[in-house]
Tab-separated table of C-alpha atoms and ligand atoms in Angstrom:
chain	number	residue	atom	x	y	z
A	1033	MET	CA	-129.567	-90.875	97.684
A	1034	HIS	CA	-130.111	-93.970	96.383
A	1035	GLY	CA	-130.330	-96.044	92.957
A	1036	PRO	CA	-129.126	-95.247	89.804
A	1037	TRP	CA	-128.779	-91.420	90.358
A	1038	LYS	CA	-126.187	-91.741	93.111
A	1039	SER	CA	-123.791	-91.891	89.908
A	1040	MET	CA	-125.179	-89.171	88.414
A	1041	LEU	CA	-124.831	-87.036	91.194
A	1042	VAL	CA	-120.782	-87.444	91.014
A	1043	GLY	CA	-119.580	-84.241	89.980
A	1044	CYS	CA	-122.782	-82.135	90.108
A	1045	LEU	CA	-122.904	-81.620	93.798
A	1046	ALA	CA	-121.508	-78.029	93.283
A	1047	GLY	CA	-124.853	-76.707	92.244
A	1048	THR	CA	-126.742	-78.023	94.938
A	1049	THR	CA	-127.021	-74.953	97.194
A	1050	ILE	CA	-128.195	-72.689	94.415
A	1051	PHE	CA	-130.911	-74.950	92.635
A	1052	PRO	CA	-134.181	-75.489	94.764
A	1053	ALA	CA	-135.223	-78.519	92.952
A	1054	PHE	CA	-133.010	-80.145	95.214
A	1055	ALA	CA	-135.456	-80.497	98.004
A	1056	LEU	CA	-136.924	-84.014	98.621
A	1057	ASP	CA	-140.360	-85.102	98.263
A	1058	SER	CA	-142.648	-85.498	101.029
A	1059	SER	CA	-141.529	-89.324	101.623
A	1060	GLY	CA	-138.315	-87.701	102.452
A	1061	THR	CA	-136.360	-89.383	99.981
A	1062	PRO	CA	-135.880	-88.351	96.104
A	1063	TYR	CA	-138.411	-89.732	93.755
A	1064	ASN	CA	-136.751	-92.756	91.664
A	1065	SER	CA	-138.623	-93.932	88.971
A	1066	PRO	CA	-139.394	-97.798	88.514
A	1067	ARG	CA	-139.341	-97.591	84.967
A	1068	MET	CA	-137.002	-95.412	83.367
A	1069	ASN	CA	-137.636	-96.012	79.555
A	1070	PHE	CA	-140.652	-94.658	77.954
A	1071	VAL	CA	-139.888	-94.851	74.047
A	1072	THR	CA	-142.246	-96.560	71.897
A	1073	HIS	CA	-140.738	-96.308	68.704
A	1074	LEU	CA	-139.463	-93.942	65.796
A	1075	GLU	CA	-141.372	-92.294	63.344
A	1076	CYS	CA	-140.272	-90.251	60.133
A	1077	ALA	CA	-141.191	-86.560	60.590
A	1078	ASN	CA	-142.331	-86.903	56.878
A	1079	CYS	CA	-144.000	-89.928	55.609
A	1080	GLY	CA	-144.788	-90.956	59.167
A	1081	ALA	CA	-143.340	-94.837	58.805
A	1082	ARG	CA	-142.406	-96.398	62.059
A	1083	TYR	CA	-139.307	-97.919	63.241
A	1084	ASP	CA	-138.039	-100.120	65.916
A	1085	ALA	CA	-135.973	-97.891	68.579
A	1086	ASP	CA	-133.824	-100.606	69.688
A	1087	LYS	CA	-132.088	-100.783	66.434
A	1088	VAL	CA	-129.283	-98.006	65.102
A	1089	HIS	CA	-131.039	-95.821	62.497
A	1090	ASN	CA	-130.065	-92.456	60.325
A	1091	LEU	CA	-132.488	-90.952	58.041
A	1092	CYS	CA	-135.817	-92.819	57.114
A	1093	PRO	CA	-134.944	-95.385	54.807
A	1094	ALA	CA	-138.560	-95.084	52.620
A	1095	CYS	CA	-137.868	-91.221	52.225
A	1096	GLN	CA	-134.566	-89.901	53.920
A	1097	ARG	CA	-136.177	-87.825	56.383
A	1098	PRO	CA	-135.509	-87.253	59.910
A	1099	LEU	CA	-136.700	-89.424	62.478
A	1100	TRP	CA	-138.524	-88.620	65.522
A	1101	VAL	CA	-138.475	-90.435	68.832
A	1102	LYS	CA	-142.003	-91.357	70.359
A	1103	TYR	CA	-142.625	-91.834	73.869
A	1104	ASP	CA	-145.409	-93.820	75.632
A	1105	LEU	CA	-147.191	-90.334	76.861
A	1106	ALA	CA	-150.075	-91.836	78.453
A	1107	ALA	CA	-147.635	-93.845	80.451
A	1108	LEU	CA	-145.646	-90.884	81.236
A	1109	LYS	CA	-148.493	-88.882	82.488
A	1110	GLN	CA	-149.180	-91.483	85.051
A	1111	LYS	CA	-145.857	-92.374	85.962
A	1112	PHE	CA	-143.650	-89.545	85.670
A	1113	PRO	CA	-145.476	-86.690	87.919
A	1114	LYS	CA	-143.569	-83.328	88.314
A	1115	LYS	CA	-142.645	-84.130	91.564
A	1116	ALA	CA	-139.891	-86.523	90.322
A	1117	LEU	CA	-137.903	-83.893	89.432
A	1118	PHE	CA	-137.531	-82.779	92.900
A	1119	GLY	CA	-134.214	-84.063	94.358
A	1120	ARG	CA	-132.458	-84.680	91.183
A	1121	PRO	CA	-129.260	-82.957	89.906
A	1122	PRO	CA	-129.394	-79.660	88.016
A	1123	THR	CA	-128.205	-81.156	84.650
A	1124	ILE	CA	-130.222	-82.206	81.268
A	1125	TRP	CA	-130.296	-85.866	82.768
A	1126	ARG	CA	-132.930	-84.660	85.334
A	1127	TYR	CA	-135.885	-85.172	82.617
A	1128	LEU	CA	-134.381	-88.904	82.069
A	1129	GLU	CA	-137.826	-90.160	81.669
A	1130	LEU	CA	-138.348	-88.123	78.501
A	1131	LEU	CA	-135.121	-89.037	77.171
A	1132	PRO	CA	-134.157	-92.129	75.067
A	1133	VAL	CA	-131.420	-93.302	77.615
A	1134	ARG	CA	-132.135	-97.082	78.503
A	1135	ASP	CA	-129.339	-97.468	81.070
A	1136	VAL	CA	-127.854	-94.480	83.396
A	1137	ASN	CA	-124.728	-96.405	83.630
A	1138	GLN	CA	-124.133	-95.796	79.519
A	1139	ILE	CA	-124.641	-91.949	79.901
A	1140	VAL	CA	-121.699	-90.125	78.066
A	1141	SER	CA	-121.407	-86.790	80.274
A	1142	LEU	CA	-119.128	-83.878	81.123
A	1143	THR	CA	-121.902	-82.565	83.362
A	1144	GLU	CA	-124.468	-80.651	81.005
A	1145	THR	CA	-125.665	-78.368	83.637
A	1146	ILE	CA	-128.972	-76.177	83.668
A	1147	THR	CA	-127.793	-73.087	82.109
A	1148	PRO	CA	-129.289	-69.937	83.437
A	1149	ILE	CA	-131.563	-67.519	82.550
A	1150	LEU	CA	-130.933	-64.189	83.106
A	1151	GLU	CA	-132.890	-61.320	83.014
A	1152	THR	CA	-131.203	-58.185	81.181
A	1153	LYS	CA	-132.599	-55.302	82.343
A	1154	ARG	CA	-130.397	-52.761	80.552
A	1155	LEU	CA	-130.928	-54.451	77.425
A	1156	ALA	CA	-134.832	-54.536	78.057
A	1157	ALA	CA	-134.443	-50.428	78.585
A	1158	HIS	CA	-132.251	-50.259	75.373
A	1159	PHE	CA	-135.025	-52.170	73.055
A	1160	GLY	CA	-137.958	-50.620	75.345
A	1161	VAL	CA	-139.453	-53.713	76.371
A	1162	LYS	CA	-140.177	-54.696	80.140
A	1163	HIS	CA	-139.177	-58.522	80.191
A	1164	LEU	CA	-136.056	-59.769	78.115
A	1165	PHE	CA	-134.502	-62.492	78.968
A	1166	VAL	CA	-131.184	-64.655	77.819
A	1167	LYS	CA	-130.853	-68.311	78.482
A	1168	ASP	CA	-127.038	-68.487	78.342
A	1169	GLU	CA	-125.768	-71.754	76.911
A	1170	SER	CA	-122.235	-70.762	76.531
A	1171	ARG	CA	-121.931	-72.405	80.044
A	1172	LEU	CA	-122.197	-76.112	78.686
A	1173	PRO	CA	-119.296	-77.850	77.893
A	1174	THR	CA	-117.237	-77.025	74.998
A	1175	GLY	CA	-118.629	-73.694	75.158
A	1176	SER	CA	-122.212	-74.097	72.947
A	1177	PHE	CA	-125.386	-75.780	73.042
A	1178	LYS	CA	-124.272	-78.129	70.625
A	1179	ALA	CA	-122.779	-80.482	74.026
A	1180	ARG	CA	-126.960	-81.155	74.610
A	1181	GLY	CA	-127.259	-82.942	71.478
A	1182	MET	CA	-123.986	-84.463	71.467
A	1183	ALA	CA	-124.302	-85.765	74.819
A	1184	MET	CA	-127.588	-87.653	73.857
A	1185	ALA	CA	-126.095	-88.771	70.415
A	1186	ILE	CA	-122.910	-90.118	71.964
A	1187	THR	CA	-124.454	-91.762	74.749
A	1188	MET	CA	-127.133	-93.766	72.424
A	1189	ALA	CA	-124.135	-94.494	70.290
A	1190	ASN	CA	-122.731	-95.907	73.223
A	1191	HIS	CA	-125.621	-97.934	74.158
A	1192	PHE	CA	-125.736	-99.243	70.305
A	1193	GLY	CA	-121.945	-100.244	70.765
A	1194	ILE	CA	-120.871	-97.949	68.020
A	1195	GLN	CA	-116.960	-97.359	68.166
A	1196	ARG	CA	-116.514	-94.892	65.726
A	1197	VAL	CA	-118.357	-91.527	64.743
A	1198	ALA	CA	-118.334	-88.729	62.099
A	1199	CYS	CA	-119.800	-85.424	61.385
A	1200	PRO	CA	-119.659	-82.464	59.426
A	1201	THR	CA	-119.445	-79.470	61.204
A	1202	ALA	CA	-119.717	-75.381	61.039
A	1203	GLY	CA	-117.829	-75.686	63.969
A	1204	ASN	CA	-119.182	-76.215	67.215
A	1205	ALA	CA	-121.019	-79.231	66.614
A	1206	GLY	CA	-117.560	-81.071	65.562
A	1207	GLY	CA	-115.982	-79.717	68.825
A	1208	ALA	CA	-118.778	-81.042	70.899
A	1209	MET	CA	-118.966	-84.687	69.337
A	1210	ALA	CA	-114.725	-84.870	69.541
A	1211	ALA	CA	-115.178	-83.991	73.195
A	1212	TYR	CA	-118.074	-86.720	74.180
A	1213	ALA	CA	-116.214	-89.346	71.812
A	1214	ALA	CA	-113.180	-88.592	73.920
A	1215	ARG	CA	-114.840	-89.186	77.008
A	1216	ALA	CA	-116.701	-92.236	75.567
A	1217	GLY	CA	-113.507	-93.366	74.191
A	1218	MET	CA	-114.754	-93.462	70.637
A	1219	GLU	CA	-112.912	-92.556	67.067
A	1220	ALA	CA	-114.071	-89.478	65.863
A	1221	TYR	CA	-113.774	-87.923	62.402
A	1222	VAL	CA	-114.781	-84.397	61.799
A	1223	PHE	CA	-115.113	-82.492	58.584
A	1224	MET	CA	-115.069	-78.672	58.687
A	1225	PRO	CA	-115.080	-76.225	55.904
A	1226	GLU	CA	-111.368	-74.576	55.995
A	1227	ASP	CA	-112.358	-71.166	56.930
A	1228	THR	CA	-113.935	-72.740	60.103
A	1229	PRO	CA	-113.383	-70.879	63.578
A	1230	VAL	CA	-109.856	-71.541	64.586
A	1231	ILE	CA	-110.970	-72.450	67.807
A	1232	ASN	CA	-113.172	-74.972	66.537
A	1233	GLN	CA	-110.353	-76.446	64.546
A	1234	LYS	CA	-107.945	-76.780	67.462
A	1235	GLU	CA	-110.491	-77.785	69.919
A	1236	CYS	CA	-111.426	-81.021	67.925
A	1237	PHE	CA	-107.716	-81.678	67.071
A	1238	LEU	CA	-107.107	-81.300	71.135
A	1239	ALA	CA	-109.878	-83.745	71.487
A	1240	GLY	CA	-108.362	-86.485	69.746
A	1241	ALA	CA	-110.638	-86.381	66.410
A	1242	LYS	CA	-109.145	-86.842	63.127
A	1243	THR	CA	-109.995	-83.399	61.667
A	1244	PHE	CA	-110.037	-82.307	58.063
A	1245	LEU	CA	-110.452	-79.063	56.426
A	1246	VAL	CA	-112.267	-78.921	53.401
A	1247	ASN	CA	-112.369	-76.623	50.649
A	1248	GLY	CA	-116.122	-76.216	50.832
A	1249	LEU	CA	-119.136	-75.466	52.784
A	1250	ILE	CA	-120.951	-77.722	55.287
A	1251	THR	CA	-123.086	-79.506	53.092
A	1252	ASP	CA	-119.665	-80.577	51.249
A	1253	CYS	CA	-118.550	-82.192	54.496
A	1254	GLY	CA	-121.810	-83.530	54.821
A	1255	ARG	CA	-121.310	-85.629	51.542
A	1256	ILE	CA	-117.857	-86.739	52.615
A	1257	VAL	CA	-119.393	-87.885	55.712
A	1258	GLY	CA	-122.162	-89.757	54.143
A	1259	GLU	CA	-119.819	-91.406	51.358
A	1260	GLY	CA	-117.441	-92.352	54.166
A	1261	LYS	CA	-120.059	-94.486	56.112
A	1262	ALA	CA	-119.509	-97.724	53.980
A	1263	LYS	CA	-115.789	-97.226	53.471
A	1264	LYS	CA	-114.547	-96.424	56.943
A	1265	GLY	CA	-117.353	-97.963	59.132
A	1266	TRP	CA	-118.159	-94.756	61.173
A	1267	PHE	CA	-121.618	-93.713	62.312
A	1268	ASP	CA	-123.062	-90.797	60.782
A	1269	VAL	CA	-124.256	-87.886	63.755
A	1270	SER	CA	-124.855	-85.279	61.117
A	1271	THR	CA	-127.696	-82.705	62.543
A	1272	LEU	CA	-131.182	-84.743	62.275
A	1273	LYS	CA	-129.508	-87.465	60.526
A	1274	GLU	CA	-129.337	-89.631	63.546
A	1275	PRO	CA	-132.782	-89.255	66.029
A	1276	TYR	CA	-130.992	-88.499	69.391
A	1277	ARG	CA	-129.622	-85.051	69.128
A	1278	ILE	CA	-132.933	-83.548	69.069
A	1279	GLU	CA	-133.868	-85.365	72.279
A	1280	GLY	CA	-130.595	-83.620	73.877
A	1281	LYS	CA	-131.720	-80.379	72.444
A	1282	LYS	CA	-135.189	-80.930	73.782
A	1283	THR	CA	-133.905	-80.607	76.905
A	1284	MET	CA	-133.452	-76.733	76.319
A	1285	GLY	CA	-137.473	-76.684	76.056
A	1286	LEU	CA	-137.866	-78.842	79.047
A	1287	GLU	CA	-135.217	-76.909	81.250
A	1288	LEU	CA	-136.775	-73.065	80.080
A	1289	ALA	CA	-140.250	-74.536	80.929
A	1290	GLU	CA	-138.913	-75.759	84.437
A	1291	GLN	CA	-137.086	-72.199	85.311
A	1292	PHE	CA	-140.205	-70.432	84.156
A	1293	ASP	CA	-142.511	-72.486	86.602
A	1294	TRP	CA	-144.287	-74.121	83.915
A	1295	GLU	CA	-145.279	-70.712	82.046
A	1296	LEU	CA	-143.824	-70.479	78.789
A	1297	PRO	CA	-142.221	-67.266	77.632
A	1298	ASP	CA	-144.594	-65.298	74.856
A	1299	VAL	CA	-141.944	-65.461	72.189
A	1300	ILE	CA	-138.263	-67.205	71.748
A	1301	LEU	CA	-135.584	-66.039	69.289
A	1302	TYR	CA	-133.452	-68.509	68.265
A	1303	PRO	CA	-130.368	-68.512	65.860
A	1304	THR	CA	-131.249	-71.087	63.251
A	1305	GLY	CA	-129.062	-73.431	61.444
A	1306	GLY	CA	-129.547	-76.831	60.861
A	1307	GLY	CA	-132.705	-76.078	63.435
A	1308	THR	CA	-132.344	-78.864	65.708
A	1309	GLY	CA	-132.878	-76.682	68.843
A	1310	LEU	CA	-136.128	-74.883	67.774
A	1311	ILE	CA	-137.665	-78.141	66.555
A	1312	GLY	CA	-136.709	-79.904	70.027
A	1313	MET	CA	-138.033	-77.281	71.990
A	1314	TRP	CA	-141.225	-77.262	69.924
A	1315	LYS	CA	-141.283	-80.997	70.610
A	1316	ALA	CA	-140.424	-80.625	74.533
A	1317	PHE	CA	-143.591	-78.439	74.434
A	1318	ALA	CA	-145.828	-80.584	72.849
A	1319	GLU	CA	-144.664	-83.784	75.213
A	1320	LEU	CA	-144.870	-81.334	78.401
A	1321	GLU	CA	-148.369	-80.734	77.189
A	1322	ALA	CA	-149.442	-84.285	76.577
A	1323	LEU	CA	-148.192	-84.766	80.454
A	1324	GLY	CA	-149.858	-82.009	81.414
A	1325	TRP	CA	-147.392	-80.104	83.170
A	1326	LEU	CA	-147.971	-76.657	81.493
A	1327	LYS	CA	-150.032	-73.976	83.535
A	1328	SER	CA	-151.192	-72.845	79.931
A	1329	PRO	CA	-151.970	-74.370	76.733
A	1330	LYS	CA	-150.523	-71.389	75.057
A	1331	LYS	CA	-147.166	-71.942	73.492
A	1332	PRO	CA	-144.415	-69.311	72.780
A	1333	ARG	CA	-144.215	-67.934	68.942
A	1334	MET	CA	-140.842	-69.350	67.552
A	1335	ILE	CA	-138.799	-66.744	65.759
A	1336	SER	CA	-136.302	-68.801	63.599
A	1337	CYS	CA	-133.313	-66.055	62.953
A	1338	GLN	CA	-130.752	-65.991	60.381
A	1339	SER	CA	-128.085	-63.579	58.618
A	1340	THR	CA	-128.745	-62.288	55.111
A	1341	GLY	CA	-125.545	-63.934	54.604
A	1342	CYS	CA	-127.208	-67.226	54.891
A	1343	ALA	CA	-131.202	-67.286	54.958
A	1344	PRO	CA	-133.000	-70.308	53.512
A	1345	ILE	CA	-134.925	-70.935	56.083
A	1346	ALA	CA	-136.150	-66.859	56.170
A	1347	GLU	CA	-136.668	-66.986	52.317
A	1348	ALA	CA	-138.718	-70.365	52.509
A	1349	PHE	CA	-141.196	-68.581	55.201
A	1350	LYS	CA	-141.348	-65.679	52.814
A	1351	LYS	CA	-142.845	-67.723	50.096
A	1352	ASN	CA	-144.878	-69.671	52.258
A	1353	ASP	CA	-143.020	-73.053	51.202
A	1354	ARG	CA	-142.731	-75.938	53.286
A	1355	PHE	CA	-139.321	-76.976	51.972
A	1356	ALA	CA	-136.466	-74.464	51.757
A	1357	LYS	CA	-133.729	-73.939	48.366
A	1358	LYS	CA	-130.425	-74.296	48.908
A	1359	PHE	CA	-129.393	-70.719	49.779
A	1360	GLU	CA	-126.005	-69.499	47.742
A	1361	PRO	CA	-123.468	-68.142	48.107
A	1362	ALA	CA	-123.656	-68.680	51.770
A	1363	ALA	CA	-121.351	-66.640	53.947
A	1364	THR	CA	-121.979	-65.394	57.221
A	1365	ILE	CA	-119.299	-64.848	60.690
A	1366	ALA	CA	-121.657	-66.429	62.416
A	1367	SER	CA	-120.434	-69.873	61.369
A	1368	GLY	CA	-123.195	-72.236	63.114
A	1369	ILE	CA	-125.739	-70.618	61.231
A	1370	ARG	CA	-123.757	-70.771	57.979
A	1371	VAL	CA	-126.187	-74.045	56.797
A	1372	PRO	CA	-127.346	-73.355	53.071
A	1373	ALA	CA	-129.649	-76.225	53.247
A	1374	ALA	CA	-130.826	-78.244	56.227
A	1375	VAL	CA	-132.336	-81.772	56.042
A	1376	GLY	CA	-134.837	-80.598	58.843
A	1377	ASP	CA	-136.296	-77.457	56.964
A	1378	PHE	CA	-139.722	-78.325	56.985
A	1379	MET	CA	-139.961	-79.477	60.442
A	1380	ILE	CA	-138.047	-75.793	61.128
A	1381	LEU	CA	-141.073	-74.003	59.433
A	1382	ASP	CA	-143.817	-76.148	60.688
A	1383	ALA	CA	-142.755	-75.373	64.073
A	1384	VAL	CA	-142.322	-71.544	63.385
A	1385	ARG	CA	-145.995	-71.497	61.574
A	1386	GLU	CA	-147.857	-73.646	64.227
A	1387	GLY	CA	-146.934	-71.330	66.805
A	1388	GLY	CA	-147.547	-68.092	64.926
A	1389	GLY	CA	-144.186	-67.047	64.859
A	1390	VAL	CA	-141.580	-65.897	62.024
A	1391	ALA	CA	-138.239	-66.460	59.965
A	1392	LEU	CA	-136.710	-63.485	59.183
A	1393	ALA	CA	-132.798	-62.602	58.195
A	1394	THR	CA	-131.145	-59.486	59.620
A	1395	PRO	CA	-128.324	-57.847	58.126
A	1396	GLU	CA	-124.599	-59.858	58.416
A	1397	ALA	CA	-123.276	-56.379	58.451
A	1398	ASP	CA	-124.748	-55.620	61.886
A	1399	ILE	CA	-123.415	-58.795	63.740
A	1400	PRO	CA	-120.225	-57.162	65.343
A	1401	LYS	CA	-122.922	-54.211	66.300
A	1402	TRP	CA	-125.163	-56.191	68.119
A	1403	MET	CA	-122.299	-58.622	69.423
A	1404	ARG	CA	-120.864	-55.503	71.000
A	1405	LEU	CA	-124.051	-53.871	71.952
A	1406	ALA	CA	-125.371	-56.994	74.114
A	1407	SER	CA	-122.240	-57.922	75.564
A	1408	SER	CA	-121.568	-54.263	76.967
A	1409	HIS	CA	-124.710	-53.605	78.294
A	1410	GLU	CA	-124.852	-57.431	80.343
A	1411	GLY	CA	-121.539	-58.596	80.437
A	1412	ILE	CA	-122.959	-61.898	78.765
A	1413	ALA	CA	-120.223	-62.786	76.052
A	1414	LEU	CA	-122.990	-63.480	73.123
A	1415	CYS	CA	-121.898	-65.529	70.003
A	1416	PRO	CA	-122.264	-64.239	66.555
A	1417	GLU	CA	-125.151	-66.491	66.060
A	1418	THR	CA	-127.130	-64.907	68.911
A	1419	ALA	CA	-126.618	-61.443	67.728
A	1420	VAL	CA	-128.928	-61.684	65.006
A	1421	CYS	CA	-131.845	-62.515	67.092
A	1422	PHE	CA	-131.259	-58.908	68.510
A	1423	GLY	CA	-131.730	-57.595	64.971
A	1424	ALA	CA	-134.481	-59.756	64.462
A	1425	LEU	CA	-135.980	-58.322	67.971
A	1426	GLU	CA	-135.460	-54.643	66.603
A	1427	VAL	CA	-137.216	-55.410	63.489
A	1428	LEU	CA	-140.252	-57.486	64.868
A	1429	LEU	CA	-140.629	-54.567	67.558
A	1430	LYS	CA	-141.001	-51.869	64.973
A	1431	GLU	CA	-143.362	-53.870	62.734
A	1432	GLY	CA	-145.571	-54.791	66.347
A	1433	LYS	CA	-145.137	-58.443	65.638
A	1434	ILE	CA	-143.619	-58.430	69.255
A	1435	LYS	CA	-144.936	-56.312	72.004
A	1436	PRO	CA	-143.256	-54.615	74.652
A	1437	SER	CA	-145.025	-55.922	77.507
A	1438	GLU	CA	-144.246	-59.699	76.224
A	1439	ARG	CA	-141.819	-61.974	78.040
A	1440	ILE	CA	-138.944	-62.425	75.460
A	1441	LEU	CA	-136.360	-65.066	75.538
A	1442	ILE	CA	-133.559	-65.074	73.484
A	1443	PHE	CA	-131.071	-67.906	73.210
A	1444	ASN	CA	-127.249	-67.195	73.314
A	1445	THR	CA	-126.135	-70.587	72.040
A	1446	GLY	CA	-122.463	-70.217	72.368
A	1447	ALA	CA	-119.459	-68.409	74.055
A	1448	ALA	CA	-118.033	-65.401	72.446
A	1449	GLN	CA	-114.810	-66.346	73.191
A	1450	LYS	CA	-114.778	-68.896	70.392
A	1451	TYR	CA	-115.037	-66.493	67.742
A	1452	PRO	CA	-111.974	-64.197	67.924
A	1453	GLU	CA	-112.494	-63.676	64.202
A	1454	ALA	CA	-115.783	-61.920	64.639
A	1455	VAL	CA	-114.127	-58.823	66.342
A	1456	ARG	CA	-112.257	-56.905	63.829
A	1457	GLU	CA	-111.454	-53.869	66.124
A	1458	GLN	CA	-107.569	-53.013	66.798
A	1459	LEU	CA	-106.935	-51.817	70.523
A	1460	PRO	CA	-104.824	-48.778	71.058
A	1461	HIS	CA	-101.314	-49.554	72.120
A	1462	VAL	CA	-99.411	-48.196	75.068
A	1463	ASP	CA	-96.049	-47.820	74.954
A	1464	CYS	CA	-94.516	-48.181	78.422
A	1465	THR	CA	-91.171	-47.139	78.064
A	1466	LYS	CA	-92.342	-43.342	77.330
A	1467	PRO	CA	-94.444	-41.211	79.709
A	1468	ILE	CA	-98.095	-42.213	79.584
A	1469	GLU	CA	-100.267	-39.758	77.050
A	1470	TRP	CA	-103.017	-39.579	79.687
A	1471	ASP	CA	-105.376	-37.101	77.451
A	1472	LYS	CA	-105.688	-40.549	75.176
A	1473	ILE	CA	-106.535	-42.666	77.950
B	89	PLP	C1	-124.946	-74.978	65.781
B	89	PLP	C2	-125.312	-73.732	66.278
B	89	PLP	C3	-126.320	-72.550	65.993
B	89	PLP	C4	-127.526	-73.359	65.241
B	89	PLP	O1	-128.113	-74.427	66.010
B	89	PLP	P1	-129.365	-75.518	65.186
B	89	PLP	O2	-129.975	-76.047	66.232
B	89	PLP	O3	-128.574	-76.382	64.283
B	89	PLP	O4	-130.161	-74.303	64.339
B	89	PLP	C5	-126.585	-71.617	66.623
B	89	PLP	N1	-125.474	-71.200	67.301
B	89	PLP	C6	-124.364	-71.905	67.859
B	89	PLP	C7	-123.468	-71.290	68.499
B	89	PLP	C8	-124.237	-73.153	67.043
B	89	PLP	O5	-123.278	-73.791	67.190
């Protein structure tokens, strides 16, 4: 092992025995790209204006919409063969050429491991389907897939010499930002609704972020972060308000494609809040197609799943609108998808429509039921956000929009352990000072 990969391997070697991609290529040495960075420019997702990727950007200055990172896909196709992945560690950084990183020494990482795709036969039997998989993102640092986006955003902030970052959060984004900022030695400011799950509040505090509880929603927190930019000199890493969190979330798409041996599943169900993950995966599939890495041009249908307690994307989909209306009042125990207005609404809806998918909401009241059903059938600790995907699956199977023979992938975006509030059951007590009442056990 030589070159820049050497430093990236530290701390990752525990995965070598279980990950086949550690084989060496035919020359006997791991592939080492002569050129790491293929970014050409940034481009507005709405008006198409182009910007210099060597400068710090938030939203498009012209129209206040999100920016895409664009790559020289023709050069990548020539210089980044699939076999380049052989011998690389099982982390998100194995896709380095498809990422915006300029210098591997600037990477801020807690080892963002490749997350397992678990075949769930008991759940499949429950729903009467053949192939049901769960990609378990709860294994990532800070217990949710927000680690992917924040690892990338903080890496790029580090590259640009940014010292102070801030974000509004529904919960997990704050926790992840706080952790990566701590890892990079940056100052972090987190603003969250005062009813954010208590674990999220404490993880931000523990990671040393200046953490504030706001008597409003994430949109109110977002306004505060925006206003503080000038006053406090922090960089705003809000969802889609800087270009790099999408690139981090894009690794979900790259990764699942590789795990499925470049044959994408037929359907992907994804709990949608700000939508970075869904948008990122869709971008990943387009880039992989341009590279010629996919075995078939057929893309998965993206199912954007929400709760009836906060369903702006599902409502816009129903009305055939490209932009979503702010959803009020927004109330769901699935805090990660309590996003009443998403800046990337049109990007989510475009991705859903392009692939022939749907956006739909399932009843808020069913969330604990699905959490328990899925967790107890398979032992996977499913977060309340993912619970809505099971509600959606049931509906779409009934409507015939998903066929029982299809390959279905559900994202478990976070760890159930972070949501004690979502489980209300009182457990029975045993009095150990008295004879045990065995008939009650
Ligand atoms: C943030 C979050 C979501 C929503 O993700 P987006 O990519 O912003 O749509 C879903 N689940 C969990 C656990 C989250 O933290």
